[in-house]
Amino acid sequence: MSKKSFVLRINPETLKLLDKWAADEFRSLNGQIEFLLQKALMDAKRWKVSSQNDRTSSDEADEIKK
């Protein structure tokens, strides 16, 4: 799956907290934001993990569900 870039306007304090959280979990800031968005989509039952979603392996999906 290809990725698309976009600009995100975010409060500096929120960005600082996300960056710290990402570091705590050994992820890049971008990876942490993507992880959180995918988790939110799964929690809202808007993300269905399937073979078509090659970005999210079953191991990654299990990690997101935690």
CSV table of N, CA and C in Angstrom, one decimal:
chain,number,residue,atom,x,y,z
A,1,MET,N,0.9,-1.2,0.0
A,1,MET,CA,0.0,0.0,0.0
A,1,MET,C,0.9,1.2,0.0
A,2,SER,N,0.6,2.2,-0.9
A,2,SER,CA,1.4,3.4,-0.9
A,2,SER,C,0.9,4.3,0.2
A,3,LYS,N,1.8,5.2,0.6
A,3,LYS,CA,1.4,6.2,1.6
A,3,LYS,C,1.3,7.6,1.0
A,4,LYS,N,0.5,8.4,1.6
A,4,LYS,CA,0.3,9.7,1.1
A,4,LYS,C,0.7,10.7,2.2
A,5,SER,N,1.3,11.8,1.8
A,5,SER,CA,1.7,12.8,2.8
A,5,SER,C,0.7,13.9,2.9
A,6,PHE,N,0.6,14.5,4.1
A,6,PHE,CA,-0.3,15.6,4.3
A,6,PHE,C,0.2,16.5,5.4
A,7,VAL,N,-0.2,17.7,5.5
A,7,VAL,CA,0.2,18.6,6.5
A,7,VAL,C,-0.7,18.5,7.7
A,8,LEU,N,-0.2,18.4,8.9
A,8,LEU,CA,-1.0,18.3,10.1
A,8,LEU,C,-0.7,19.5,11.0
A,9,ARG,N,-1.7,20.3,11.3
A,9,ARG,CA,-1.5,21.4,12.3
A,9,ARG,C,-1.9,20.8,13.6
A,10,ILE,N,-0.9,21.0,14.6
A,10,ILE,CA,-1.1,20.4,15.9
A,10,ILE,C,-0.6,21.3,17.0
A,11,ASN,N,-1.2,21.3,18.1
A,11,ASN,CA,-0.8,22.1,19.2
A,11,ASN,C,0.6,21.7,19.6
A,12,PRO,N,1.6,22.6,19.9
A,12,PRO,CA,2.9,22.2,20.2
A,12,PRO,C,3.0,21.3,21.5
A,13,GLU,N,2.2,21.5,22.4
A,13,GLU,CA,2.2,20.7,23.6
A,13,GLU,C,1.8,19.2,23.3
A,14,THR,N,0.8,19.1,22.5
A,14,THR,CA,0.3,17.8,22.0
A,14,THR,C,1.4,17.1,21.2
A,15,LEU,N,2.1,17.8,20.4
A,15,LEU,CA,3.2,17.2,19.6
A,15,LEU,C,4.3,16.8,20.5
A,16,LYS,N,4.6,17.6,21.5
A,16,LYS,CA,5.7,17.2,22.5
A,16,LYS,C,5.3,15.9,23.2
A,17,LEU,N,4.1,15.8,23.6
A,17,LEU,CA,3.6,14.6,24.4
A,17,LEU,C,3.6,13.4,23.5
A,18,LEU,N,3.2,13.6,22.2
A,18,LEU,CA,3.2,12.4,21.3
A,18,LEU,C,4.6,12.0,21.0
A,19,ASP,N,5.5,12.9,20.8
A,19,ASP,CA,6.9,12.6,20.6
A,19,ASP,C,7.5,11.8,21.7
A,20,LYS,N,7.2,12.2,23.0
A,20,LYS,CA,7.7,11.5,24.1
A,20,LYS,C,7.1,10.1,24.2
A,21,TRP,N,5.8,10.0,23.9
A,21,TRP,CA,5.2,8.7,23.9
A,21,TRP,C,5.8,7.8,22.9
A,22,ALA,N,6.0,8.3,21.7
A,22,ALA,CA,6.7,7.5,20.6
A,22,ALA,C,8.0,7.0,21.0
A,23,ALA,N,8.8,7.9,21.6
A,23,ALA,CA,10.1,7.5,22.1
A,23,ALA,C,10.1,6.4,23.2
A,24,ASP,N,9.1,6.5,24.1
A,24,ASP,CA,8.9,5.5,25.1
A,24,ASP,C,8.6,4.1,24.5
A,25,GLU,N,7.9,4.1,23.3
A,25,GLU,CA,7.5,2.8,22.7
A,25,GLU,C,8.4,2.5,21.5
A,26,PHE,N,9.6,3.2,21.4
A,26,PHE,CA,10.6,2.9,20.3
A,26,PHE,C,10.0,3.0,18.9
A,27,ARG,N,9.1,4.1,18.7
A,27,ARG,CA,8.5,4.3,17.4
A,27,ARG,C,9.0,5.7,17.0
A,28,SER,N,8.9,6.0,15.7
A,28,SER,CA,9.0,7.3,15.2
A,28,SER,C,7.8,8.1,15.5
A,29,LEU,N,7.8,9.4,15.5
A,29,LEU,CA,6.6,10.2,15.8
A,29,LEU,C,5.6,9.9,14.7
A,30,ASN,N,6.0,9.8,13.5
A,30,ASN,CA,5.0,9.4,12.4
A,30,ASN,C,4.4,8.0,12.7
A,31,GLY,N,5.3,7.1,13.0
A,31,GLY,CA,4.8,5.7,13.3
A,31,GLY,C,3.8,5.7,14.5
A,32,GLN,N,4.1,6.5,15.5
A,32,GLN,CA,3.2,6.6,16.7
A,32,GLN,C,1.8,7.1,16.3
A,33,ILE,N,1.8,8.2,15.5
A,33,ILE,CA,0.6,8.8,15.1
A,33,ILE,C,-0.2,7.8,14.2
A,34,GLU,N,0.4,7.1,13.3
A,34,GLU,CA,-0.2,6.1,12.5
A,34,GLU,C,-0.8,5.0,13.3
A,35,PHE,N,0.0,4.5,14.3
A,35,PHE,CA,-0.4,3.5,15.2
A,35,PHE,C,-1.7,3.9,15.9
A,36,LEU,N,-1.7,5.1,16.5
A,36,LEU,CA,-2.9,5.6,17.2
A,36,LEU,C,-4.1,5.8,16.4
A,37,LEU,N,-3.9,6.2,15.2
A,37,LEU,CA,-5.0,6.4,14.2
A,37,LEU,C,-5.6,5.0,13.9
A,38,GLN,N,-4.7,4.0,13.6
A,38,GLN,CA,-5.2,2.7,13.3
A,38,GLN,C,-6.0,2.1,14.5
A,39,LYS,N,-5.4,2.3,15.7
A,39,LYS,CA,-6.1,1.8,16.9
A,39,LYS,C,-7.5,2.4,17.0
A,40,ALA,N,-7.5,3.7,16.9
A,40,ALA,CA,-8.8,4.4,17.0
A,40,ALA,C,-9.8,3.9,15.9
A,41,LEU,N,-9.4,3.6,14.7
A,41,LEU,CA,-10.2,3.1,13.7
A,41,LEU,C,-10.7,1.7,14.0
A,42,MET,N,-9.8,0.9,14.6
A,42,MET,CA,-10.2,-0.5,15.0
A,42,MET,C,-11.2,-0.5,16.1
A,43,ASP,N,-10.9,0.4,17.1
A,43,ASP,CA,-11.8,0.5,18.3
A,43,ASP,C,-13.2,1.0,17.8
A,44,ALA,N,-13.3,1.8,16.8
A,44,ALA,CA,-14.6,2.3,16.3
A,44,ALA,C,-15.2,1.4,15.3
A,45,LYS,N,-14.5,0.2,15.1
A,45,LYS,CA,-14.9,-0.8,14.1
A,45,LYS,C,-15.0,-0.3,12.7
A,46,ARG,N,-14.1,0.6,12.4
A,46,ARG,CA,-14.1,1.2,11.0
A,46,ARG,C,-12.9,0.6,10.3
A,47,TRP,N,-12.0,-0.1,10.9
A,47,TRP,CA,-10.8,-0.7,10.3
A,47,TRP,C,-11.0,-2.2,10.4
A,48,LYS,N,-11.1,-2.9,9.3
A,48,LYS,CA,-11.2,-4.3,9.3
A,48,LYS,C,-9.9,-4.9,8.8
A,49,VAL,N,-9.2,-5.7,9.7
A,49,VAL,CA,-7.9,-6.3,9.4
A,49,VAL,C,-8.2,-7.4,8.4
A,50,SER,N,-7.6,-7.3,7.2
A,50,SER,CA,-7.7,-8.4,6.2
A,50,SER,C,-6.4,-8.5,5.4
A,51,SER,N,-6.3,-9.4,4.5
A,51,SER,CA,-5.1,-9.6,3.7
A,51,SER,C,-5.0,-8.4,2.8
A,52,GLN,N,-6.0,-7.6,2.5
A,52,GLN,CA,-6.0,-6.4,1.6
A,52,GLN,C,-5.2,-5.3,2.3
A,53,ASN,N,-5.3,-5.3,3.7
A,53,ASN,CA,-4.6,-4.2,4.4
A,53,ASN,C,-3.2,-4.7,4.7
A,54,ASP,N,-2.4,-4.7,3.7
A,54,ASP,CA,-1.0,-5.3,3.8
A,54,ASP,C,-0.2,-4.4,4.8
A,55,ARG,N,-0.5,-3.2,5.1
A,55,ARG,CA,0.2,-2.4,6.0
A,55,ARG,C,0.1,-3.0,7.4
A,56,THR,N,-1.0,-3.6,7.8
A,56,THR,CA,-1.1,-4.1,9.1
A,56,THR,C,-1.1,-5.6,9.1
A,57,SER,N,0.0,-6.2,9.5
A,57,SER,CA,0.1,-7.7,9.6
A,57,SER,C,-0.7,-8.1,10.8
A,58,SER,N,-1.0,-9.4,10.9
A,58,SER,CA,-1.7,-9.9,12.0
A,58,SER,C,-1.0,-9.7,13.4
A,59,ASP,N,0.3,-9.7,13.4
A,59,ASP,CA,1.1,-9.4,14.6
A,59,ASP,C,0.9,-7.9,15.0
A,60,GLU,N,0.9,-7.0,14.0
A,60,GLU,CA,0.8,-5.6,14.2
A,60,GLU,C,-0.7,-5.4,14.7
A,61,ALA,N,-1.6,-6.0,14.1
A,61,ALA,CA,-3.0,-5.9,14.5
A,61,ALA,C,-3.2,-6.3,16.0
A,62,ASP,N,-2.5,-7.4,16.4
A,62,ASP,CA,-2.6,-7.9,17.8
A,62,ASP,C,-2.0,-6.8,18.7
A,63,GLU,N,-0.9,-6.2,18.3
A,63,GLU,CA,-0.3,-5.2,19.1
A,63,GLU,C,-1.2,-4.0,19.2
A,64,ILE,N,-1.9,-3.6,18.2
A,64,ILE,CA,-2.8,-2.5,18.2
A,64,ILE,C,-4.0,-2.8,19.1
A,65,LYS,N,-4.4,-4.0,19.2
A,65,LYS,CA,-5.6,-4.3,20.0
A,65,LYS,C,-5.3,-4.2,21.5
A,66,LYS,N,-4.0,-4.3,21.9
A,66,LYS,CA,-3.6,-4.3,23.3
A,66,LYS,C,-4.0,-3.0,24.0
